[in-house]
XYZ file of C-alpha atoms in Angstrom:
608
model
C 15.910 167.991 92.120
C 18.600 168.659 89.668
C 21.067 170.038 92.064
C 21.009 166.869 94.447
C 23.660 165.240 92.912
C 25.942 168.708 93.014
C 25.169 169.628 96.361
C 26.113 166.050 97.847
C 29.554 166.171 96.137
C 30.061 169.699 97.327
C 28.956 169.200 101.003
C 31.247 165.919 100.657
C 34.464 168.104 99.564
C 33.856 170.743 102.252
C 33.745 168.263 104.897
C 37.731 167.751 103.966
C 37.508 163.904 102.568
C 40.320 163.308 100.433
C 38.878 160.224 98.493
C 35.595 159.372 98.344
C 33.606 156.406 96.056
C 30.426 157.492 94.843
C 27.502 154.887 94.726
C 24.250 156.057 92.769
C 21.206 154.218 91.244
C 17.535 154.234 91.239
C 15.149 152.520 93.635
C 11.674 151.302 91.589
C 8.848 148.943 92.603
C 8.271 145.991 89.923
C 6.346 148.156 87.978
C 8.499 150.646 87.658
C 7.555 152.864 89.716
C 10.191 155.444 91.275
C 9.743 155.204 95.271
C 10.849 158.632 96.804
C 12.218 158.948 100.339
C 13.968 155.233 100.325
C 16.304 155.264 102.921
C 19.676 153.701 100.820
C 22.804 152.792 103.779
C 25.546 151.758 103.367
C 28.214 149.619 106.020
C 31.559 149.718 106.051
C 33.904 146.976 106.010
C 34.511 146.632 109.319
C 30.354 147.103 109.983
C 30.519 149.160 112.498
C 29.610 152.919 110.616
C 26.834 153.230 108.042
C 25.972 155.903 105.833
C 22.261 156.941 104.476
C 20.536 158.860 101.985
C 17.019 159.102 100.646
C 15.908 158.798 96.793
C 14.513 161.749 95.173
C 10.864 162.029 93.867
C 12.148 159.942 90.963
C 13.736 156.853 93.113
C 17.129 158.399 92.790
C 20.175 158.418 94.730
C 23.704 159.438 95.231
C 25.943 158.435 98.127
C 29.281 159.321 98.426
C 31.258 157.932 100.742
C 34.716 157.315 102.261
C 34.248 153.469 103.037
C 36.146 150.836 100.552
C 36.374 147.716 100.205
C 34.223 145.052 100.479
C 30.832 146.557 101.862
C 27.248 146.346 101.857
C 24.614 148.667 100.409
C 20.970 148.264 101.410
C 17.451 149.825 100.048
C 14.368 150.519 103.054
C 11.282 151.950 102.072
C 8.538 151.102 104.272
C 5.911 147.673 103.346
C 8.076 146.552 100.989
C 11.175 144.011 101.761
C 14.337 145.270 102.277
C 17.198 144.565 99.673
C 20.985 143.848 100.485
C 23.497 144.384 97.892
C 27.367 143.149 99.093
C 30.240 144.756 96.760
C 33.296 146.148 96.583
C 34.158 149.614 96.183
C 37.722 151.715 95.270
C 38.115 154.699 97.246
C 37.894 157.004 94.263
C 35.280 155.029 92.068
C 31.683 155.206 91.440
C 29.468 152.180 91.315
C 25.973 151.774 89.823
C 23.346 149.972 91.933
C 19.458 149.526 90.924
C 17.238 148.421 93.433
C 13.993 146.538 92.579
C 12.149 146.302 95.658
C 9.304 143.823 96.237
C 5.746 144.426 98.027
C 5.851 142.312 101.605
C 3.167 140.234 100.723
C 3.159 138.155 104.419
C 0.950 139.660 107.150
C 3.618 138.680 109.956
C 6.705 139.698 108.365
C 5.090 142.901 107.416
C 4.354 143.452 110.881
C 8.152 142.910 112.173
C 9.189 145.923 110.178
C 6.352 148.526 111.506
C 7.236 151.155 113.797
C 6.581 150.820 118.065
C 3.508 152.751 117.006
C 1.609 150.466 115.724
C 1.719 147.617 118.074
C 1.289 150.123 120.675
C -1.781 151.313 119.421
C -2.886 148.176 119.377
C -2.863 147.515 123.065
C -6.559 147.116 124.679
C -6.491 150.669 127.178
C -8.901 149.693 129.476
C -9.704 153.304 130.098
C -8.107 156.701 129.015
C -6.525 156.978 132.507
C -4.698 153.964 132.391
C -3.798 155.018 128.642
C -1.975 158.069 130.363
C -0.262 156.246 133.231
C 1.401 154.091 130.558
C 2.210 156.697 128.249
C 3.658 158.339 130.846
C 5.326 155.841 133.238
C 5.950 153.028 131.075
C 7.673 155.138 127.808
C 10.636 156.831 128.875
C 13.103 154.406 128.744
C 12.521 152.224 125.264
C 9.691 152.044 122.988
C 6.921 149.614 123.782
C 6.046 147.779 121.002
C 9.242 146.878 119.458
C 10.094 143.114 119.318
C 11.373 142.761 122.324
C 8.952 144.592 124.054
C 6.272 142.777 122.719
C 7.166 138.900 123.338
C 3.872 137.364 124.580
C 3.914 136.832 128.727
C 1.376 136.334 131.005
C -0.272 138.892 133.312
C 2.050 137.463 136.304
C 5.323 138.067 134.247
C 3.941 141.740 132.948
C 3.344 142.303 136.742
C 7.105 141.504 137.173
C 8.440 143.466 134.293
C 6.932 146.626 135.651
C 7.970 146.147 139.126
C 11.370 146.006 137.912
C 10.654 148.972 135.603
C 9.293 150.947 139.002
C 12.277 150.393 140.374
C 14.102 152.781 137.609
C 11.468 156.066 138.734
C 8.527 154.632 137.251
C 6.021 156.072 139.711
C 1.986 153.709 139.388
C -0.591 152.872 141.799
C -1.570 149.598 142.646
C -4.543 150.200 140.442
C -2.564 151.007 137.077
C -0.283 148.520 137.820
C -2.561 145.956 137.631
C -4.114 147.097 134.726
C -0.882 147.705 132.470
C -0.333 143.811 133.039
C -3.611 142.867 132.466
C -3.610 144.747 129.196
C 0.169 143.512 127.554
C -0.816 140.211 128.337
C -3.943 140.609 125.980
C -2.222 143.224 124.001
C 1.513 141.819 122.944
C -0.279 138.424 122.299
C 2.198 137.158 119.734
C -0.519 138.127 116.920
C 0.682 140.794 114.078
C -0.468 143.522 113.397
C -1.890 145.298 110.325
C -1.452 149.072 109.893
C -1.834 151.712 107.090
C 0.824 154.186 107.932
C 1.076 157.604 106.085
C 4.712 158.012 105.171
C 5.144 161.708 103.225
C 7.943 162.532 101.136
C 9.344 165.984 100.995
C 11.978 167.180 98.629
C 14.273 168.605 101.775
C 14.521 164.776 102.548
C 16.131 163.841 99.377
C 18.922 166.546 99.799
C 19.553 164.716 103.794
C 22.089 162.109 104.896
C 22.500 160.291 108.177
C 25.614 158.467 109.660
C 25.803 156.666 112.509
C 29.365 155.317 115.020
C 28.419 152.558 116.567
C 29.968 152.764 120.256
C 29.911 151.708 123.704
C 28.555 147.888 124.247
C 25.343 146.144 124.218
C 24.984 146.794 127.800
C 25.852 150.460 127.855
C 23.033 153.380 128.491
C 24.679 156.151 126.076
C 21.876 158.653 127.161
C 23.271 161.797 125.831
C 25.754 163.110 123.378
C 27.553 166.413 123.084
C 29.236 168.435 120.931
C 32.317 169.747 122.235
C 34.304 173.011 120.867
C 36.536 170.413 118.607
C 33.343 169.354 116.543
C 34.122 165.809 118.363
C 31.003 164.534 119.910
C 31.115 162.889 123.267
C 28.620 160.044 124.512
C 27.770 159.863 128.289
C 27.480 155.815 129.364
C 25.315 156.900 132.585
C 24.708 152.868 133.595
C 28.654 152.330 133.396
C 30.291 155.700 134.293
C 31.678 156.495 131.316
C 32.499 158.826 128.792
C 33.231 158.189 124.860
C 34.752 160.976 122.514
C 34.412 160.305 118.660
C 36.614 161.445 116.278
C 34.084 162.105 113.025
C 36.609 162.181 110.593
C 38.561 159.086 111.457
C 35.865 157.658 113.219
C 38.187 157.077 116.155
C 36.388 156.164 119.554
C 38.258 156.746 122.398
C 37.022 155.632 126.360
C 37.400 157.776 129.688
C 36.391 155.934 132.568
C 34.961 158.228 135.675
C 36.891 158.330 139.116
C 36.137 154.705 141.299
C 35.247 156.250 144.560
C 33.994 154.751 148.218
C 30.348 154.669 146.522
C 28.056 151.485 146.078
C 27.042 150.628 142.989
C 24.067 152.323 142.394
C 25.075 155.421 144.538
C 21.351 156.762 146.433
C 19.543 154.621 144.476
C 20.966 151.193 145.141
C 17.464 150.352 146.734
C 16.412 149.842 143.820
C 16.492 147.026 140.970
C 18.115 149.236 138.409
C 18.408 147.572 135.046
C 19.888 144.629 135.159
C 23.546 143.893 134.113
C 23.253 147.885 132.467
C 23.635 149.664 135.766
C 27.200 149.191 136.935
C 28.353 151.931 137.910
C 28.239 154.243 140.939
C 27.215 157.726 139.766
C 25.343 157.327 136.725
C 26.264 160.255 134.668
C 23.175 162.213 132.882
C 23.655 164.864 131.210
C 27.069 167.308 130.109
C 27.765 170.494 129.062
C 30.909 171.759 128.455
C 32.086 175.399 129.408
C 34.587 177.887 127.850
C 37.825 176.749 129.311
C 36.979 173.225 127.520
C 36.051 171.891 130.679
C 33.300 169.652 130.756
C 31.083 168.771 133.332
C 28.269 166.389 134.324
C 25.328 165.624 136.395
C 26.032 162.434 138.485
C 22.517 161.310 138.794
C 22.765 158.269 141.030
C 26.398 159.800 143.037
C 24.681 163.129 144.026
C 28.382 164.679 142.592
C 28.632 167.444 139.870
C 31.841 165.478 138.038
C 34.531 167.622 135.834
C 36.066 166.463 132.610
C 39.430 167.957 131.226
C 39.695 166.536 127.574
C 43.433 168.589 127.554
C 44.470 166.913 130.800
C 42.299 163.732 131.065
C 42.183 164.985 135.090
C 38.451 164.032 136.638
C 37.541 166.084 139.566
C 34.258 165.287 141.820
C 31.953 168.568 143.199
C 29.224 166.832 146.280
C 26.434 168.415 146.273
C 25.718 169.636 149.743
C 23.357 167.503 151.515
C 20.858 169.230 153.800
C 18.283 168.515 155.909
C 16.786 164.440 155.934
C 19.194 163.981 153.566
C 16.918 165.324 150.351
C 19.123 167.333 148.515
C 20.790 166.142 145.113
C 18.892 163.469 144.511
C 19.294 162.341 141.212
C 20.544 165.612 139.378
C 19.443 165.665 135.630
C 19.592 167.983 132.584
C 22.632 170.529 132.780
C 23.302 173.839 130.640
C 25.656 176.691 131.015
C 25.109 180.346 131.101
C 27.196 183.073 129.713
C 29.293 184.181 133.099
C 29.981 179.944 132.720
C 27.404 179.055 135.784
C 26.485 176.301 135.253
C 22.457 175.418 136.230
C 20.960 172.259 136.540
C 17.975 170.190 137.333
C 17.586 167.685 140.385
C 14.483 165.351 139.913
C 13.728 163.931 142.796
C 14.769 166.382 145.419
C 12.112 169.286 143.714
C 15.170 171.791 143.241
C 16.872 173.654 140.782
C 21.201 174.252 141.393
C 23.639 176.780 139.734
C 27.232 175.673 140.365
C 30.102 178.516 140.030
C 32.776 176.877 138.060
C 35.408 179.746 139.561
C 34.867 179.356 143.248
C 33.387 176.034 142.713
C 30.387 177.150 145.235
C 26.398 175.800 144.486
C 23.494 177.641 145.398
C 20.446 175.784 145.631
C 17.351 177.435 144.452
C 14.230 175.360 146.509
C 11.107 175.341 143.234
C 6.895 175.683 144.705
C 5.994 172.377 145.911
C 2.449 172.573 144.509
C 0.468 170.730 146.733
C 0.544 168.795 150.105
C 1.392 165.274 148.971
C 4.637 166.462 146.739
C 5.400 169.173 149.768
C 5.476 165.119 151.364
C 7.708 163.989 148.837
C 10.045 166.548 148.295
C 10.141 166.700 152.213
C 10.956 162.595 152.905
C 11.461 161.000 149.918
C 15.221 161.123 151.351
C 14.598 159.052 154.664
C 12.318 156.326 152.272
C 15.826 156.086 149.794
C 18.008 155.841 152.376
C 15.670 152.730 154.527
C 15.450 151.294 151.282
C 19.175 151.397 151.002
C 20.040 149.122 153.444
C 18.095 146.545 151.267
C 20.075 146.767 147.898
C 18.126 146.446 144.702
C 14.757 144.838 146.841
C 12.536 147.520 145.447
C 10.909 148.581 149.311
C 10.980 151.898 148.623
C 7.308 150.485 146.790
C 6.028 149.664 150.132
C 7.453 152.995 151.773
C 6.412 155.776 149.093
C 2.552 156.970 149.528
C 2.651 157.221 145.475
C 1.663 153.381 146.574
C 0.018 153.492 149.314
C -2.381 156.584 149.627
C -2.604 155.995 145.877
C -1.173 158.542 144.585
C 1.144 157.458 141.669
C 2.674 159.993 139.324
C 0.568 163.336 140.719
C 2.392 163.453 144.166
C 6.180 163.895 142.399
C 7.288 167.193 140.965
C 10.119 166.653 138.819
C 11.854 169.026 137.591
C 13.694 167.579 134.251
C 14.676 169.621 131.177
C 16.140 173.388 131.312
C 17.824 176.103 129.359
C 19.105 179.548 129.352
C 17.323 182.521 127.818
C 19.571 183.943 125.323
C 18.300 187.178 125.381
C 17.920 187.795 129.342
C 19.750 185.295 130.731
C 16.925 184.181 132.327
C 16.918 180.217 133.523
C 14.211 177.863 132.768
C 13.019 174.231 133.670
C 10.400 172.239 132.879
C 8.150 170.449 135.501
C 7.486 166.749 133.940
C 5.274 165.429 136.226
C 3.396 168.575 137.502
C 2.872 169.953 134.122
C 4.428 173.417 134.733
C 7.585 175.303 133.546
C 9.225 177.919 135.778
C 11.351 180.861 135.437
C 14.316 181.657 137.752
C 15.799 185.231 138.022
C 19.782 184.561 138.383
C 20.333 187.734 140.260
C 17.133 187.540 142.841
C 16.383 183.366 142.040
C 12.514 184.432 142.681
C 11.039 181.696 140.808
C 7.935 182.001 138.331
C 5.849 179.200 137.531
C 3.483 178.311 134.796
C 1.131 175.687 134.115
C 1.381 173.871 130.028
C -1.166 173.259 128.183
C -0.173 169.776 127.476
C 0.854 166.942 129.864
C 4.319 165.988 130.218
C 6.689 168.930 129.049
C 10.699 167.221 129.036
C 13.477 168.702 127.762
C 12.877 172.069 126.663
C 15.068 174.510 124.297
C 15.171 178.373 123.835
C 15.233 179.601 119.987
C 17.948 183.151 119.082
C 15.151 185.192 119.817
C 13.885 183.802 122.953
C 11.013 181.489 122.362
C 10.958 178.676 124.833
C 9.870 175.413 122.726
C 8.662 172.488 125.293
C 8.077 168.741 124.081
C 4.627 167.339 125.184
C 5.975 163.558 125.897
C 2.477 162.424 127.174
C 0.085 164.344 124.501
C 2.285 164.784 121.661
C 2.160 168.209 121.075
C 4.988 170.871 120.783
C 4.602 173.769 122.765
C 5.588 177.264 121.760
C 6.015 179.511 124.977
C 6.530 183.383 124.527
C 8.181 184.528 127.136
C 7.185 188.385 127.102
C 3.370 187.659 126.626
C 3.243 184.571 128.604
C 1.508 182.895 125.955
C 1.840 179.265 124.713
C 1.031 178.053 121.026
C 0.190 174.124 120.264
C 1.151 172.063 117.335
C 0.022 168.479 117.399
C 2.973 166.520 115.733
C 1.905 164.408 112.545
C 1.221 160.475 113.166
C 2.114 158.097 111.004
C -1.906 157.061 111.699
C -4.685 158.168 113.017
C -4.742 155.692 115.948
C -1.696 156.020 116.612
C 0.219 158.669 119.141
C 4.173 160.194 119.295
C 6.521 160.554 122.135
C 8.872 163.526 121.686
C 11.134 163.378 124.473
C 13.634 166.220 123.422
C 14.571 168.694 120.977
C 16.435 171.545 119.921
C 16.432 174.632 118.033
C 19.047 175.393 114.958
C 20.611 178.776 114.083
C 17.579 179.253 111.509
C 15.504 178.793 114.047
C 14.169 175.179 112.733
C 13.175 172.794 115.886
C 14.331 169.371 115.834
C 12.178 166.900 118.005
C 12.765 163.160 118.584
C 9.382 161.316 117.543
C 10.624 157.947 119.283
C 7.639 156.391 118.607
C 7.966 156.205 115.225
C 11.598 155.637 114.500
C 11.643 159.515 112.918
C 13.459 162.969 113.471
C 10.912 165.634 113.091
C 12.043 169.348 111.975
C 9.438 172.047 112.469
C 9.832 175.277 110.238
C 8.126 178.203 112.605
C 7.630 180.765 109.857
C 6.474 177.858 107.306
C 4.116 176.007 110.317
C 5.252 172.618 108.658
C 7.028 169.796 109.564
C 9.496 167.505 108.039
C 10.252 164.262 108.737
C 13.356 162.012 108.626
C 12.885 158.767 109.016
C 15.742 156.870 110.584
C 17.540 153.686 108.829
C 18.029 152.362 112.386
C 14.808 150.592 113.840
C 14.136 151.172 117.922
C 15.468 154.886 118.004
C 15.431 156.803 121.269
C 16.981 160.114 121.322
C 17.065 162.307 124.789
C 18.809 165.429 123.127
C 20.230 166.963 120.524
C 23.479 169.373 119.586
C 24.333 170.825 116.315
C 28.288 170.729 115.139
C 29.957 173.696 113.089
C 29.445 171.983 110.207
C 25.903 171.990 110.255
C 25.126 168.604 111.685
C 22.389 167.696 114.193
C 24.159 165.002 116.187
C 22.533 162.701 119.154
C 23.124 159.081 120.298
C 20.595 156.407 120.234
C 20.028 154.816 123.717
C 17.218 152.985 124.159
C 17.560 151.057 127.062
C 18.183 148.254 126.055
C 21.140 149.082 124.006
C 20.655 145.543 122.984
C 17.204 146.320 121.841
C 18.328 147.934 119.042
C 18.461 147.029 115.215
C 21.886 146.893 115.193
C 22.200 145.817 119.099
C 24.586 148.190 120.151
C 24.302 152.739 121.180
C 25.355 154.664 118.420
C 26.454 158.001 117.718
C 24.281 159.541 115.005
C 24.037 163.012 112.914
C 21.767 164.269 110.177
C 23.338 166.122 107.862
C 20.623 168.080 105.939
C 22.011 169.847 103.457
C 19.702 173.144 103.166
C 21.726 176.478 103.929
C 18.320 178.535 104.131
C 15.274 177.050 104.878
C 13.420 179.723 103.831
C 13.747 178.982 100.196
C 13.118 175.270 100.541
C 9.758 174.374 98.464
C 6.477 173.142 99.630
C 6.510 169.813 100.947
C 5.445 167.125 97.940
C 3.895 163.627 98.450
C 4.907 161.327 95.773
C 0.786 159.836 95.547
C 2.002 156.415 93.437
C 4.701 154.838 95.833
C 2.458 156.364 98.741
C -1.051 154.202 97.397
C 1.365 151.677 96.670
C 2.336 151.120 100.189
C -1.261 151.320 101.393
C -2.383 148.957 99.311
């Protein structure tokens, strides 16, 4: 642990700051006890960036930073009370700062600061299918279980929360509905909870730093961030239509607001009761990719438009997607990635289909994926004719009375959805993932015969390829990460560690990095987990931001893995606003990192 200090100043200098303070100290308990893996932030002046490192196995730190003036440091280390420290700070001077931190001795206020995990593991499933629908249907947008999630209603309110929440593609029978309500109205009773949570400390954490942006407004939906060519990273505002490029050196934010066209707010989907006050806009961009001309371009989920960026020219330019027969087709297009030739391929959810757009002639092709089964052949044949009679009653929800998810009780098992995908590197080969029918599927871009294939574990989201082909697949429902070799057809299952035993994860997305590491959200848990293949070990990072939700990640040049937090709420957050945010972590090989180390006093400290 020696070289932390060294290795923070140097990957500080290469990252082309001219003057930088340096803040270092210790974090102990009372006893003196060093506490390894405390997260230790720091705010700028203006509070609106922060900067974090962990303690080493012997409580200490380093941080050096660019921010002066008058600022604020803070230690976090989980069950004991967090400690705020204002000072001022030169931009070329070093500071000492000891932390003492203090056991949280109160049974409520030790419950505020525990993860969504715990309180939802807490709630009284009434059976393990109803534990599933709610995993499933009622996790995607925020964590249930942080505070504002779990205000105390009654079973009438509940009732109403999740009929708004089905009218945002939450898909339940009549059945599960009833019992979700039932259930958070016993569950989220106002009472705190008591949990013994396992953090670990490995040495890899110690040599890691976060920084977040804060960006956008309370109210915005910054679902995904990219990295463009520049190293700038871009946030997509897909309840607002708009776009915001940061500037990670300066920490500039600028805004690009999408074209106003003859659309209604809520394009296709204005049926619906969106989120209140959050959807605005009228094509509700998803997801971005940018190709090699520097043009970027986006899925218009609500707008059924492909939209084009030009950061050189600030020009917008719209792309319909052709609509075809009972008006089905582009309905709510999703994840987006480009190939090679600069196709670009992307997902549409609702409609069951798969599109490749041809940036040059600006021509789609629409590649039609199995329907597996009668009832989704039923969806995917008229779920356009029950959008568009629910359209001419604007944000009234009647699409519930139309859809036979509701009434021939069918809930999530008569939808498709096809949701994450991504481009074989070594065939060119395009994949997707089938969230709600459990499969992935391969699509020949010469021939687009499709392949599909059936996952081990439920819920498979946004899925990555590694350099040498491996497909890795998120299991959002179970938990697991999936491992999918493409030449043997073969899958491979890694549970993902909880922070208890009762407890369960919800990786949405991840990614792979050039050494082949996966990076996975755990948004359960308020963590970034980072998977070493040839070591079959994870390592986790918790996050100095409580009520995280990351859809995707990107890696800059420098070696950053970069995403924006966008739980919806925005306003749900710790800091109640999105934020861009980027883990730096400060290993050039991970194959000659060291085995991972639990510090055993701080951890029976906290468990006590």
């Amino acid at each position: 642990m020696k070289l932390l200090y060294p290795l923070s100043l140097l990957a500080l200098f290469m990252s082309g700051t001219a003057l930088a303070g340096t803040l270092s100290g210790t974090v102990l308990t009372g006893d003196g006890t060093p506490v390894a893996g405390a997260m230790v932030t720091v705010w700028n002046e203006a509070r609106n960036r922060k900067e974090t490192v962990y303690s080493d196995a012997d409580g200490r730190y380093m941080l050096v930073t660019s921010f002066s003036g008058k600022l604020q440091l803070r230690a976090r280390t989980p069950y004991f009370k967090d400690i705020v420290q204002p000072l001022e700070l030169d931009a070329d001077a070093s500071h000492r700062v000891d932390f003492s931190v203090e056991k949280i001795a109160s049974v409520a206020e030790l419950s505020n600061t525990l993860t969504a995990s715990a309180h939802a593991a807490m709630l009284p499933f009434p059976d393990q299918a109803t534990r599933e629908a709610f995993i499933s249907q009622c996790s995607f947008c925020h964590q249930q279980g942080n505070a504002m999630t779990r205000i105390p209603r009654g079973e009438e309110q509940w009732a109403q929360t999740i009929d708004r929440m089905e009218g945002y593609l939450a898909t339940l029978t009549y059945r599960e509905e009833k019992n979700i309500a039932k259930m958070l109205a016993e569950g989220f009773s106002g009472k705190p909870v008591a949990a013994i949570q396992s953090h670990d400390f490995t040495q890899e954490l110690a040599r890691a730093r976060v920084e977040e942006w804060h960006a956008a407004t309370p109210m915005s939906f910054l679902h995904d961030a990219i990295v463009l060519s520049d190293d700038r990273l871009m946030g997509i505002d897909e309840g607002r239509d708009e776009v915001y490029i940061l500037d990670r050196k300066s920490g500039q934010i600028d805004k690009y607001e999408m074209p106003v066209t003859d659309e209604v707010k809520g394009g296709n989907f204005r049926g619906m009761q969106l989120p209140i006050g959050i959807f605005t806009g009228k094509h509700g961009p998803h997801s971005g990719v940018q190709i090699s001309d520097g043009r970027i371009f986006f899925t218009g989920a609500l707008s059924s438009n492909l939209l084009m960026f030009n950061p050189a020219t600030k020009e917008w330019k719209l792309y319909p997607i052709p609509q075809g027969f009972l008006w089905r087709k582009g309905l709510y297009s999703h994840t987006i990635r480009a190939d090679k030739d600069d196709n670009v391929w992307f997902t549409v959810l609702v409609s069951n289909t798969v599109m490749k757009f041809d940036t040059k002639s600006g021509e789609f092709t629409e590649v039609e994926t199995p329907h597996n089964g009668v009832l989704r052949w039923i969806t995917d044949t008229f779920i356009g004719v029950v959008l568009k009679i629910s359209a001419w009653f604007p944000e009234k929800n009647y699409h519930l009375w139309l859809s036979h998810h509701k009434w021939l009780n069918g809930g999530r098992d008569v939808f498709n959805w096809p949701y994450g995908i991504d481009i074989n590197p070594v065939d060119g080969g395009v994949w997707y993932s089938k969230l709600l029918a459990n499969k992935i599927g391969h699509i020949d871009p010469v021939t687009l015969e499709v392949t599909e294939f059936d996952v081990p574990h439920k819920g498979p989201r946004r899925l990555r390829f590694d350099s040498a082909g491996n497909l890795w697949i998120p299991s959002f429902d179970e938990g697991y990460l999936m491992r999918f070799d493409t030449k043997s057809k073969s899958f491979e299952s890694i549970p993902l560690p909880l922070l208890a035993p009762n407890e369960y994860e919800l990786p949405y997305a991840l990614n792979v990095d050039k050494r082949g590491d996966v990076w996975i959200a755990a948004n359960n848990t308020d963590r970034v987990m980072r998977y070493i293949p040839g070591e079959k070990r994870f390592i986790a990072y918790p996050m100095p931001n409580r009520v995280i939700w990351f859809r995707d990640f990107e890696f800059t040049q420098d070696g950053r893995v970069c995403t924006s937090n966008s739980n919806l709420p925005a306003y749900a957050h710790e800091d109640g606003l999105p934020a861009f945010v980027c883990i730096q972590p400060n290993v050039a090989d991970s194959t000659s990192l060291q085995p991972a180390h639990q510090h055993s006093a701080v951890m029976a400290a906290r468990r006590e």
